[in-house]
Short mmCIF file of C-alpha atoms in Angstrom, two decimals:
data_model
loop_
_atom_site.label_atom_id
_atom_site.label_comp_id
_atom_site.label_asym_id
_atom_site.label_seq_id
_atom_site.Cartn_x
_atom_site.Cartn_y
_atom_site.Cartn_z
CA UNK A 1 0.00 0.00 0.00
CA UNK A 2 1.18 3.26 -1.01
CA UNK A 3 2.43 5.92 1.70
CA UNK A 4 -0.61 8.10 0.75
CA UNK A 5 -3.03 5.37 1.91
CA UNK A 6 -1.36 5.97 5.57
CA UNK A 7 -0.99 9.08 5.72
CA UNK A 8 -4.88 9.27 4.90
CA UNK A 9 -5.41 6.46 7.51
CA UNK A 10 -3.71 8.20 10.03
CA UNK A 11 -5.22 11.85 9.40
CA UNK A 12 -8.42 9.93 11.07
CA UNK A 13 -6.39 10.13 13.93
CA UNK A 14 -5.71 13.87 13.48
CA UNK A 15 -8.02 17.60 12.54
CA UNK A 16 -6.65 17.90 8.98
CA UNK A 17 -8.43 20.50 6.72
CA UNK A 18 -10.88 19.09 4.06
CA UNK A 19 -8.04 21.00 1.34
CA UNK A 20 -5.36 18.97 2.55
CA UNK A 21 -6.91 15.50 2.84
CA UNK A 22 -8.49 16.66 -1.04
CA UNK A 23 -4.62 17.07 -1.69
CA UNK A 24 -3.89 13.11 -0.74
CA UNK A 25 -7.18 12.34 -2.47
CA UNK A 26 -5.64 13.34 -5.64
CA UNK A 27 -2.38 12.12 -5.22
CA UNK A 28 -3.58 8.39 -4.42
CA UNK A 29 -6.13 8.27 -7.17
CA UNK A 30 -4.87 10.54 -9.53
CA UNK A 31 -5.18 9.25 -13.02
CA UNK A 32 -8.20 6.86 -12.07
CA UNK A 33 -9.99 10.18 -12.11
CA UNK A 34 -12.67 11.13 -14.46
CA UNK A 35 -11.67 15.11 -15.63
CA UNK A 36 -14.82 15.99 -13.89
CA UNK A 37 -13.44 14.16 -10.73
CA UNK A 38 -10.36 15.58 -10.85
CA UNK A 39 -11.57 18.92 -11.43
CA UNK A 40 -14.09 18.99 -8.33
CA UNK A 41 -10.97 17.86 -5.72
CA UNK A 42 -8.68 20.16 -7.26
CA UNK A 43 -11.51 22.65 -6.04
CA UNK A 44 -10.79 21.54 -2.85
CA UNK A 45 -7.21 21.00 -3.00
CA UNK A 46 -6.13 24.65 -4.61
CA UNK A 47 -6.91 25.72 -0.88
CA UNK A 48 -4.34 23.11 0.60
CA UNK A 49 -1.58 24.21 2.62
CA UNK A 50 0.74 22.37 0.27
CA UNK A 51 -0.81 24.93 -2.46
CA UNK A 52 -2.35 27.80 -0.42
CA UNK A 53 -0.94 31.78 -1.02
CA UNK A 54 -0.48 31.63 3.34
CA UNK A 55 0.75 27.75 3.42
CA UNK A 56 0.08 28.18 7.13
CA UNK A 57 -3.33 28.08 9.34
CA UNK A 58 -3.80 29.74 13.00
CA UNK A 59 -6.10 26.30 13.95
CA UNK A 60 -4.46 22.90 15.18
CA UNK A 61 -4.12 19.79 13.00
CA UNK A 62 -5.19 17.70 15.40
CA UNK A 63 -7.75 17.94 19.04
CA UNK A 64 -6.83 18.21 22.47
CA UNK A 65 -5.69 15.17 24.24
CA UNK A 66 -5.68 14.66 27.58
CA UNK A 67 -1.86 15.22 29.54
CA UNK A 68 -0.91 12.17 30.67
CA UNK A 69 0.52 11.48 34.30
CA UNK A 70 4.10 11.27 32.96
CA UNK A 71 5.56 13.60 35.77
CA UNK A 72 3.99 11.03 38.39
CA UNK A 73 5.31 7.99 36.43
CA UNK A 74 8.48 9.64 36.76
CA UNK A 75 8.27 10.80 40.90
CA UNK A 76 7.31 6.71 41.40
CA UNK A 77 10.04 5.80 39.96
CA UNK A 78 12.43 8.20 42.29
CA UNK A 79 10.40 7.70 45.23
CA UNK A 80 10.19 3.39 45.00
CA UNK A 81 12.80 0.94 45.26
CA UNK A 82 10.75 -1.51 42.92
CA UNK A 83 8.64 0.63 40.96
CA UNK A 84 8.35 -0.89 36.75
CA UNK A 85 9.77 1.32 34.26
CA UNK A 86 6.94 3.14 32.28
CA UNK A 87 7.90 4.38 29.10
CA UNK A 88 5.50 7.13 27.79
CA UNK A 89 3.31 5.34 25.26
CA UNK A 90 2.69 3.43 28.61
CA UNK A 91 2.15 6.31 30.68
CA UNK A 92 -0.33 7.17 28.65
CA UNK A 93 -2.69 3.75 28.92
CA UNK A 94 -4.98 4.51 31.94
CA UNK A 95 -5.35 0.69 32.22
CA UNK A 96 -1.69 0.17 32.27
CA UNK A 97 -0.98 3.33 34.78
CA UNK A 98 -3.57 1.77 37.24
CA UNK A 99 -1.87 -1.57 37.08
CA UNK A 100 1.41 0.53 37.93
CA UNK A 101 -0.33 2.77 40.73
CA UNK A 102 -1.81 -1.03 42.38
CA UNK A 103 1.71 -2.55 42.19
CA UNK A 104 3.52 0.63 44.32
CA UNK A 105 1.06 0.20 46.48
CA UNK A 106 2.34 -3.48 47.42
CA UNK A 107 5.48 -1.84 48.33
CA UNK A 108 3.72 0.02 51.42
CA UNK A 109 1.10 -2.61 51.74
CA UNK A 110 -1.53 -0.49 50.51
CA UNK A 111 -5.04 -1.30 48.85
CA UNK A 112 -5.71 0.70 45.63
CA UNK A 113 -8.07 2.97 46.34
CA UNK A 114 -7.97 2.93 49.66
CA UNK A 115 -6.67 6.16 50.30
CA UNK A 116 -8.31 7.69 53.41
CA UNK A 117 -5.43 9.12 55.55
CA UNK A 118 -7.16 8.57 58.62
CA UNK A 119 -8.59 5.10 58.13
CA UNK A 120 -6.45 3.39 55.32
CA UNK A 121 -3.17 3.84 56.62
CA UNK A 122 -1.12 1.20 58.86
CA UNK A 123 -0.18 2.03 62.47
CA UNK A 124 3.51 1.51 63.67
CA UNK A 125 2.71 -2.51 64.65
CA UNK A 126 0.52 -3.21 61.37
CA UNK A 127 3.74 -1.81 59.88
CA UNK A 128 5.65 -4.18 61.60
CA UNK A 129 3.72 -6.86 61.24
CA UNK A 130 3.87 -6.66 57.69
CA UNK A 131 7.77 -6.11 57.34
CA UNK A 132 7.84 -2.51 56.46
CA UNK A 133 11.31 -1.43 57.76
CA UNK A 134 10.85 2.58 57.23
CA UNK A 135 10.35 5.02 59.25
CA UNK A 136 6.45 7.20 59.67
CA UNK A 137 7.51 9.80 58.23
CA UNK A 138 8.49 8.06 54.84
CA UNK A 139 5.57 5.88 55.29
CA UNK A 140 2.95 8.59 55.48
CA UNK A 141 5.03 10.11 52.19
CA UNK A 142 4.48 7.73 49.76
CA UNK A 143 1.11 6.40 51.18
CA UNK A 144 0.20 10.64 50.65
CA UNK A 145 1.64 10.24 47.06
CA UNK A 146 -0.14 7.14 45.91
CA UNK A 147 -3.43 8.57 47.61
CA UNK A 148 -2.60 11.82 45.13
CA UNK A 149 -1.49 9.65 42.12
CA UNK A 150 -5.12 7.85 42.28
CA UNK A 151 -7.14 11.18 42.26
CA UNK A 152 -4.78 12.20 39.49
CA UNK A 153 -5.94 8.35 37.57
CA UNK A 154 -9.28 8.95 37.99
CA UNK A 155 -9.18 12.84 36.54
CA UNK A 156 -7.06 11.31 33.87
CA UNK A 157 -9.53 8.41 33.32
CA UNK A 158 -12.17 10.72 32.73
CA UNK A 159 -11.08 13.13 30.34
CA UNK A 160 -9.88 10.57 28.12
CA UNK A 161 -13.64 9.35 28.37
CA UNK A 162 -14.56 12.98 27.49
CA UNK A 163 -11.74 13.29 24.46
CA UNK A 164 -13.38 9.92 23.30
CA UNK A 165 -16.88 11.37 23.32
CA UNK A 166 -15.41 14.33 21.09
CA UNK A 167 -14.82 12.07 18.79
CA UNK A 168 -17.44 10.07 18.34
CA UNK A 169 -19.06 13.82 18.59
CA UNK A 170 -17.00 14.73 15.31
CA UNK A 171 -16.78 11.62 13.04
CA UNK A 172 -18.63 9.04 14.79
CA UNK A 173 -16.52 5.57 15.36
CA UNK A 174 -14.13 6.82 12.78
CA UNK A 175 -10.95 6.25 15.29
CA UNK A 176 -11.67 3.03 15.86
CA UNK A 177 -11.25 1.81 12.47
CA UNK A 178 -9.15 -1.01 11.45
CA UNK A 179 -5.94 -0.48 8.94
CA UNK A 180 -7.48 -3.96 7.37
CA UNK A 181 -10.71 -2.81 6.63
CA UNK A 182 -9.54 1.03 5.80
CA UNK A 183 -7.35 -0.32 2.81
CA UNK A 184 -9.25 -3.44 1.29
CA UNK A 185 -10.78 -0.44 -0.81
CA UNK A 186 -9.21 2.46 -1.91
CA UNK A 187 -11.89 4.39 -2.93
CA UNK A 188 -13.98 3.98 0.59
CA UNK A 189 -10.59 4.85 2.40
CA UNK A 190 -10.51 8.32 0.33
CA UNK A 191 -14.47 8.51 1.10
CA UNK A 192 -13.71 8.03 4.34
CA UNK A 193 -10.64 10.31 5.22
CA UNK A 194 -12.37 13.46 3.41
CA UNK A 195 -15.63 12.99 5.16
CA UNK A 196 -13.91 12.58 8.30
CA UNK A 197 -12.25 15.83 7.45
CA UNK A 198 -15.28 17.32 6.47
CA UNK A 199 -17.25 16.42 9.90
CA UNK A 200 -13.99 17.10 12.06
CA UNK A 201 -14.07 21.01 11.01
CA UNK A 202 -15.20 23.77 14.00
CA UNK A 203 -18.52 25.23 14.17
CA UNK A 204 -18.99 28.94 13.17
CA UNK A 205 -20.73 31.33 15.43
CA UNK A 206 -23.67 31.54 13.49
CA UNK A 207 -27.28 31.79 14.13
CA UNK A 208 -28.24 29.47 11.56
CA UNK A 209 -27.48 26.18 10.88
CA UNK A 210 -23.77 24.62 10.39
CA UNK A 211 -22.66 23.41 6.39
CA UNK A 212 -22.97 19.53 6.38
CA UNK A 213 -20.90 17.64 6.54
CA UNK A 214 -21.37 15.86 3.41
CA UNK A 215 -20.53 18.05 0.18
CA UNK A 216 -20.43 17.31 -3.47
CA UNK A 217 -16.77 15.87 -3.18
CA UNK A 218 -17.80 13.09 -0.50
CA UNK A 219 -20.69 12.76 -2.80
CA UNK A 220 -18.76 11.87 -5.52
CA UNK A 221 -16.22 9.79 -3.31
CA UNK A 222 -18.81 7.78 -2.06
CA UNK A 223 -20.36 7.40 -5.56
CA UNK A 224 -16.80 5.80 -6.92
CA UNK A 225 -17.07 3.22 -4.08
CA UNK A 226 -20.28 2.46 -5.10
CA UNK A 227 -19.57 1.58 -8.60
CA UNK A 228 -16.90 -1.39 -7.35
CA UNK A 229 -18.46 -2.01 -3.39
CA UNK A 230 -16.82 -4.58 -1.26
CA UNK A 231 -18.10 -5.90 2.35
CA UNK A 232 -14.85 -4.81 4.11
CA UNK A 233 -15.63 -1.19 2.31
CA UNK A 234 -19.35 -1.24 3.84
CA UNK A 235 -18.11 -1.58 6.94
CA UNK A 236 -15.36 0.63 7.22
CA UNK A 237 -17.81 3.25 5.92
CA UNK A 238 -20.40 1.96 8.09
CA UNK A 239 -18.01 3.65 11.12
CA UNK A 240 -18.27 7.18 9.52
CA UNK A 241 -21.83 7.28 8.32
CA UNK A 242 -24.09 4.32 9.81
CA UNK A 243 -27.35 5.51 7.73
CA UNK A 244 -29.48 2.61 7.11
CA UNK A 245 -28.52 2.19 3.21
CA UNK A 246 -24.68 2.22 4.61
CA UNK A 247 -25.28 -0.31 7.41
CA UNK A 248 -28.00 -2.73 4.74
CA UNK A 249 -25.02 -3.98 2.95
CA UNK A 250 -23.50 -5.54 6.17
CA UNK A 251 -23.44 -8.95 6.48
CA UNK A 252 -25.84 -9.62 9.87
CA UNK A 253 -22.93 -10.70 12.13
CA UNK A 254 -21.47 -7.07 11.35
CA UNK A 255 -24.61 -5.73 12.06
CA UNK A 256 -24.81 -6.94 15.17
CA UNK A 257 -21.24 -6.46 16.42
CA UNK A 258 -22.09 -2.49 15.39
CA UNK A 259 -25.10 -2.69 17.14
CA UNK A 260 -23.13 -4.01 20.46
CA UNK A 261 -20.44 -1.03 19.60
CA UNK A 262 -23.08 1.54 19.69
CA UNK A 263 -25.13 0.35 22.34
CA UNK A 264 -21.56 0.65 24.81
CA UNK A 265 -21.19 3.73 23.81
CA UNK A 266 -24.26 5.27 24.72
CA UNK A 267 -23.99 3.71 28.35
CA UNK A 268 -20.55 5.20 28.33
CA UNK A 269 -21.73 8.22 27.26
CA UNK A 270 -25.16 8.58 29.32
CA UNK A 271 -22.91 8.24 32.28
CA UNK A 272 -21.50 11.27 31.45
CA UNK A 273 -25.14 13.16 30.69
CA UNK A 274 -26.09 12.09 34.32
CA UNK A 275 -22.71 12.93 36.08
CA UNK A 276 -22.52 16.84 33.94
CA UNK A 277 -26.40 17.06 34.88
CA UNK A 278 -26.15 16.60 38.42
CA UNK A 279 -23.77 19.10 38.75
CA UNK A 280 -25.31 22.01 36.43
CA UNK A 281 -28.22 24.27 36.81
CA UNK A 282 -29.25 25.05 33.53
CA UNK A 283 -32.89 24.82 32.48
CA UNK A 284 -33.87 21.89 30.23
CA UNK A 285 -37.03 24.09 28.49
CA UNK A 286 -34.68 26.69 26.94
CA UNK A 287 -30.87 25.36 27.20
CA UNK A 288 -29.63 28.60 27.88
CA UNK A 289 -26.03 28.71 29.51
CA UNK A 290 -25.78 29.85 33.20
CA UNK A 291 -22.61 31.26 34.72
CA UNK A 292 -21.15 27.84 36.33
CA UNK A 293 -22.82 25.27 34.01
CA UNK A 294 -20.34 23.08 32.51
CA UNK A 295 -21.32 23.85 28.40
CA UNK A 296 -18.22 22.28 26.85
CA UNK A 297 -18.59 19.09 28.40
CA UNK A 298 -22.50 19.02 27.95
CA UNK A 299 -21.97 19.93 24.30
CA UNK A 300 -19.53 17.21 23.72
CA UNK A 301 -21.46 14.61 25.35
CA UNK A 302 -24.68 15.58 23.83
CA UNK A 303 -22.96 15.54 20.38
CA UNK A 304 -21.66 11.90 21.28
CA UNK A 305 -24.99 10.94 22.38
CA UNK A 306 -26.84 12.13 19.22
CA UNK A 307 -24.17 10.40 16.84
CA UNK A 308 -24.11 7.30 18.79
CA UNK A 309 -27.93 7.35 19.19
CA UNK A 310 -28.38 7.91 15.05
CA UNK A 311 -25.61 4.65 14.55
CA UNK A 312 -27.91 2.72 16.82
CA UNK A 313 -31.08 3.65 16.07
CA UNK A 314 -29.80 2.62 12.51
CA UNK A 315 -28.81 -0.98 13.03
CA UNK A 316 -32.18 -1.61 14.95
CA UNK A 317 -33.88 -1.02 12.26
CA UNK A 318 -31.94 -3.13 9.69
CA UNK A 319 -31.66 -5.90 12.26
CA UNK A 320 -35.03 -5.72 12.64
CA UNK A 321 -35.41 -4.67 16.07
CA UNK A 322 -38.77 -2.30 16.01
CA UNK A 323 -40.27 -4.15 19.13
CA UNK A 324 -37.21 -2.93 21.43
CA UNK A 325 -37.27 0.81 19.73
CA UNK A 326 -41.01 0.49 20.44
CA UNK A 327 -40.62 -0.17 23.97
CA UNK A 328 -37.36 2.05 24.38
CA UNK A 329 -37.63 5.19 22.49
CA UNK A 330 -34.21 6.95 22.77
CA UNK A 331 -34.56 10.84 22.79
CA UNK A 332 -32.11 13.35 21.59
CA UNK A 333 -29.83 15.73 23.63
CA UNK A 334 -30.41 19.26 23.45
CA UNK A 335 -26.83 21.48 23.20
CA UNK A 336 -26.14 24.20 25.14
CA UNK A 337 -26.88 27.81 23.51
CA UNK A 338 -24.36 30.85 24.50
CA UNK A 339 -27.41 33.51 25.80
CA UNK A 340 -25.75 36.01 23.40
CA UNK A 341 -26.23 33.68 20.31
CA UNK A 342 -29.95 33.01 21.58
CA UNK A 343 -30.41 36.93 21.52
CA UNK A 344 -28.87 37.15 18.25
CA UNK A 345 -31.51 34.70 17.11
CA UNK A 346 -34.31 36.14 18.75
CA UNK A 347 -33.40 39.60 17.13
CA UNK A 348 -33.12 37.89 13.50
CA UNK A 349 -37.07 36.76 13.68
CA UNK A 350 -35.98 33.33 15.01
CA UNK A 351 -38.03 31.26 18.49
CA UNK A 352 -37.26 28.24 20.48
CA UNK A 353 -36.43 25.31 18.39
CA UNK A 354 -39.38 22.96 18.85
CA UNK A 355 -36.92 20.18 19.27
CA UNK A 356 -36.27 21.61 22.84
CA UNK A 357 -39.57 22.02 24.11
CA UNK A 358 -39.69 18.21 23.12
CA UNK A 359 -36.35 17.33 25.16
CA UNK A 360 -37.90 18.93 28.00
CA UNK A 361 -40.86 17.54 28.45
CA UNK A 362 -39.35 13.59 27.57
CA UNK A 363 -37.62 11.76 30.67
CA UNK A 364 -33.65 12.49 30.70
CA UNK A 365 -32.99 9.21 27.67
CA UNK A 366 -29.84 8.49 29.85
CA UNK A 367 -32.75 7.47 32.84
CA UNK A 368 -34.62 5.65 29.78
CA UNK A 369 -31.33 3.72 28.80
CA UNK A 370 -30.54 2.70 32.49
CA UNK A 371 -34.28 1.29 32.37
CA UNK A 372 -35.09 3.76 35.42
CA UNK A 373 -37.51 5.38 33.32
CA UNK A 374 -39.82 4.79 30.41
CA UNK A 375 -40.47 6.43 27.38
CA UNK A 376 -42.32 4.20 24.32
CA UNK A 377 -42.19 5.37 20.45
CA UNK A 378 -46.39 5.99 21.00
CA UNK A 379 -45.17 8.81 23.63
CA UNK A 380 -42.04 10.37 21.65
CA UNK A 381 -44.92 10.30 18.73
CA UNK A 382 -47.64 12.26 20.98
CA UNK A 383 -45.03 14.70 22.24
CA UNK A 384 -43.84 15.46 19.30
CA UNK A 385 -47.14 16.03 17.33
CA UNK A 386 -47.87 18.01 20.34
CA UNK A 387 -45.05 20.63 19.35
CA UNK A 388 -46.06 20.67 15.84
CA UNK A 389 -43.17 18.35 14.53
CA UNK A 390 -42.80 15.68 12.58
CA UNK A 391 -41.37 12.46 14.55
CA UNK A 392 -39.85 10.87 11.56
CA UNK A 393 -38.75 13.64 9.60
CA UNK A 394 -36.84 15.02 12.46
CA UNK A 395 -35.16 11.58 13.57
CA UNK A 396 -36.88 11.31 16.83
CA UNK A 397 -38.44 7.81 16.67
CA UNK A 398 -36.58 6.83 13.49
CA UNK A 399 -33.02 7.09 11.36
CA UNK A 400 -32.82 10.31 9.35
CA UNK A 401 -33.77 9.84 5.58
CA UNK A 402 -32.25 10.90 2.50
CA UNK A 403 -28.84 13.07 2.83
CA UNK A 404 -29.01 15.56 0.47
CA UNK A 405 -24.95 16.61 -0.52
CA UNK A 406 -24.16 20.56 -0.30
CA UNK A 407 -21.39 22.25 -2.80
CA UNK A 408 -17.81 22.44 -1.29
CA UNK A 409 -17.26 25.41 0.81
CA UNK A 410 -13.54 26.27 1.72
CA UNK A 411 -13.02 26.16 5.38
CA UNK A 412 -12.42 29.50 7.33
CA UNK A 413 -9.95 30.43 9.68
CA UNK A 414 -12.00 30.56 13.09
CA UNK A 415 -11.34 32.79 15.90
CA UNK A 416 -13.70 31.19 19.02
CA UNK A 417 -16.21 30.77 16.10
CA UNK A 418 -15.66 34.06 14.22
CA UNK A 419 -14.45 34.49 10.27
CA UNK A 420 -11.45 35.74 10.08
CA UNK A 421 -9.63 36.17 6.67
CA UNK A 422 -5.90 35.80 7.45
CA UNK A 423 -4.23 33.14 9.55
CA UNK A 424 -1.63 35.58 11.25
CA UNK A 425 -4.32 37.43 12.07
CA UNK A 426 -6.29 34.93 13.16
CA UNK A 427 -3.32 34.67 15.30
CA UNK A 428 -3.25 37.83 16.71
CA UNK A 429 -6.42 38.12 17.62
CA UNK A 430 -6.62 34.87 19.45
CA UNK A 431 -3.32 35.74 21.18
CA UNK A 432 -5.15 39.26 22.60
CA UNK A 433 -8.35 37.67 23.44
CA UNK A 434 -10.65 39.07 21.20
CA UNK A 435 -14.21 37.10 20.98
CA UNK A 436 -13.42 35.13 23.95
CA UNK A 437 -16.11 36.36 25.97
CA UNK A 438 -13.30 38.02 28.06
CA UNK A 439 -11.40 41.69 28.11
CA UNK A 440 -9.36 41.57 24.90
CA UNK A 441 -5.29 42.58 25.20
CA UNK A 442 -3.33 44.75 23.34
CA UNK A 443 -1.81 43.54 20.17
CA UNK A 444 1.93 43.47 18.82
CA UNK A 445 3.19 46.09 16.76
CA UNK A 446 3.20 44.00 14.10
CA UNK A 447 -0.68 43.54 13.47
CA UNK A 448 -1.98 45.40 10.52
CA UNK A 449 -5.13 47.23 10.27
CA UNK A 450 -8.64 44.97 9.79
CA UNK A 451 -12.11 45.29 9.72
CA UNK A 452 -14.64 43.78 11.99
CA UNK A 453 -17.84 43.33 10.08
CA UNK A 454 -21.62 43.04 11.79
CA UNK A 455 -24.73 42.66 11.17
CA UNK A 456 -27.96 45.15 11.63
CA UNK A 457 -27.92 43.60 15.19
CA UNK A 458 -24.50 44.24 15.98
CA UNK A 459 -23.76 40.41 15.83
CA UNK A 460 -20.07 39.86 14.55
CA UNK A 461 -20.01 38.11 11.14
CA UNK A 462 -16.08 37.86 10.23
CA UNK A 463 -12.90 39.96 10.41
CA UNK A 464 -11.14 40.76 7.36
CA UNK A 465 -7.64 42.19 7.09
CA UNK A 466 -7.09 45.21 5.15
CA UNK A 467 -4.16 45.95 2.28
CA UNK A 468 -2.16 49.05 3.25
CA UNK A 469 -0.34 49.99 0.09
CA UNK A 470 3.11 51.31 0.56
CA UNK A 471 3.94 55.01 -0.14
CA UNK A 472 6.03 55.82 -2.68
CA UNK A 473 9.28 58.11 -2.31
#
């Protein structure tokens, strides 16, 4: 397999920019290409930073991933005589750093997770007793550090559980796929890789709806796999876009083992619903942020929960499984809105989203899941009807229908959201502050003049940079 393939497999991994995966696209198909083909990812790929006038961009290639406890690894092994050697790729397995945590604790005889200082810890005869020739002082020490090291395991054990839910958020079960079923077919691994891209991008402030996902590139991708399909390509694409005409070509066993996949994942994730919920304020009827909710971790996990709730509501219905969707009606999860954005939308003619007023009034779908409370498809059906919506059409008792593709739309340099046209001045302005919902700093010297531009209710739509032309002498 060519080096192209990889690097395509591995940007799954990664936050590349549609342009750039367009860029591999062409280079791994390249004359297989109809001119029509070519032509429509070289509209893409003319924006690549391999091609691109700034061949630079102010946003990351790749998310935020949780710091591993390397620094601890390292203390343990400085503080105990028989402490393993971790190397990082280790250190950053929680699995393998609680195995490491329980076996220092055999050195002081403690339990893991038994940590309480006043009631876990050995007196001077238990210490005795159990051949521990150092002195209280030491003792209390390393008993204090390994009590620390677990509350730093279980922070760590968490946020990798949020970073997961991002994304499955993003592109679904896309970084879970296999390199065996990503290259049996070419053309589904270049499918894949740009939709990926395409799904991965950030969300502009905006107070309509976000570009999909799918544009006439991926469109055409998917069409080319289509025209010679393979089971190993069905699934692989099944793990980006599990739509019931994806997920129909899967052999049942496939099905099935999706299915299980899914279903994990929204326990996993519901988990987190109830744990965020608990600890917010915010009111369910018009998901407005309060100062002290926790938005970006509602967000993600209510993204999570919607993609891994469309997968699954998917398979049931190839597998045949009305009965248990009849009896066990999974709702959506309702995002977060900033107050200012729900202002913005109120001033532009806009209300409520119905699909809110539903969410309220349904039980909490991670109390459905855990079977502590019901909610049947007849309900979601009256509730919905009640609110003037449709309960197909909007993918509350069923799998979304048709996808309709959009054209290709380059992707902007975001500043928290906002347009801006340049990346070193995207940059800048993220450096000073600016549309952080905090007091914006100066900026260097070096920062040229720009426009901000709003709208007729003062809402900012981008920043552009503007051309100062030199003065002639």
């Amino acid at each position: 397999m060519s080096s192209t393939l990889h690097t395509l497999f591995e940007s799954l991994q990664r936050r590349m920019r549609p342009e750039d995966v367009a860029e591999l696209v062409l280079t791994e198909l390249g004359p297989e290409l109809t001119r029509s083909q070519t032509n429509l990812l070289t509209k893409a790929a003319c924006g690549s930073l391999k091609r691109g006038v700034h061949q630079l961009s102010s946003m990351a290639q790749d998310f935020e991933r949780p710091t591993p406890p390397l620094r601890k690894t390292r203390k343990a092994s400085e503080l105990f005589t028989r402490a393993p050697v971790l190397s990082d790729e280790d250190a950053a397995d929680v699995e393998k750093v609680s195995a490491f945590v329980s076996q220092l604790g055999t050195e002081i005889r403690k339990q893991f997770q038994k940590s309480d200082f006043a009631g876990d810890r050995l007196n001077k005869e238990a210490r005795l007793s159990a051949g521990l020739e150092i002195s209280r002082r030491r003792y209390n020490k390393l008993f204090r550090f390994l009590a620390r090291f677990e509350e730093k395991l279980e922070t760590y054990r968490l946020e990798q559980r949020k970073y997961e839910a991002t994304r499955i958020a993003k592109s679904s079960l896309a970084t879970r796929l296999s390199w065996a079923d990503f290259s049996k077919s070419r053309d589904a691994a270049c499918f894949i890789a740009y939709f990926t891209a395409r799904r991965n991008r950030r969300s502009v402030f905006t107070n309509s709806s976000q570009d999909r996902a799918l544009d006439e590139i991926a469109d055409m991708l998917l069409t080319r796999f289509k025209e010679h399909p393979c089971t190993e390509g069905w699934r692989a694409i099944a793990h980006v876009l599990p739509d019931v005409d994806v997920v129909s070509h899967l052999p049942d066993a496939d099905k099935m083992n999706l299915f299980v996949t899914w279903l994990a994942v929204l326990h996993d994730i519901a988990d987190l619903l109830r744990r965020t919920w608990e600890r917010s304020r915010f009111d369910r009827s018009t998901m407005v942020v309060q100062r002290g909710d926790d938005s970006s971790t509602w967000n993600t996990t209510a993204g999570a929960w919607n993609a891994a709730r469309q997968g699954w509501l998917g398979l049931a219905h190839t597998l045949g499984m009305h009965d248990a969707v009849d009896m066990m009606c999974l709702g959506k999860v309702m995002r977060l809105m900033a107050s200012d954005v729900v202002r913005w939308h109120a001033r532009s003619g806009g209300g409520l989203e119905p699909d809110t007023l539903i969410w309220a009034e349904l039980p909490p779908p991670w109390e459905v899941l855990t079977g502590r409370q019901r909610c049947t498809r007849s309900y979601v059906e009256r509730v919905c009807r009640k609110h003037g919506v449709d309960p197909e059409l909007k993918g509350w008792t069923s799998h979304p229908g048709q996808r309709r593709a959009v054209p290709f739309s380059p992707t902007p340099e975001l500043v928290h959201g906002v347009v801006v046209s340049h990346p070193q001045l995207a940059s800048a302005l993220k450096k000073a502050g600016w549309f952080s919902g905090k007091s914006g700093k100066e900026f260097d010297d070096d920062v040229g003049p720009f426009v901000v531009r709003r709208d007729e209710q003062g809402a900012v739509l981008d920043v552009t940079a503007v051309e100062v032309e030199e003065t002639r002498h």
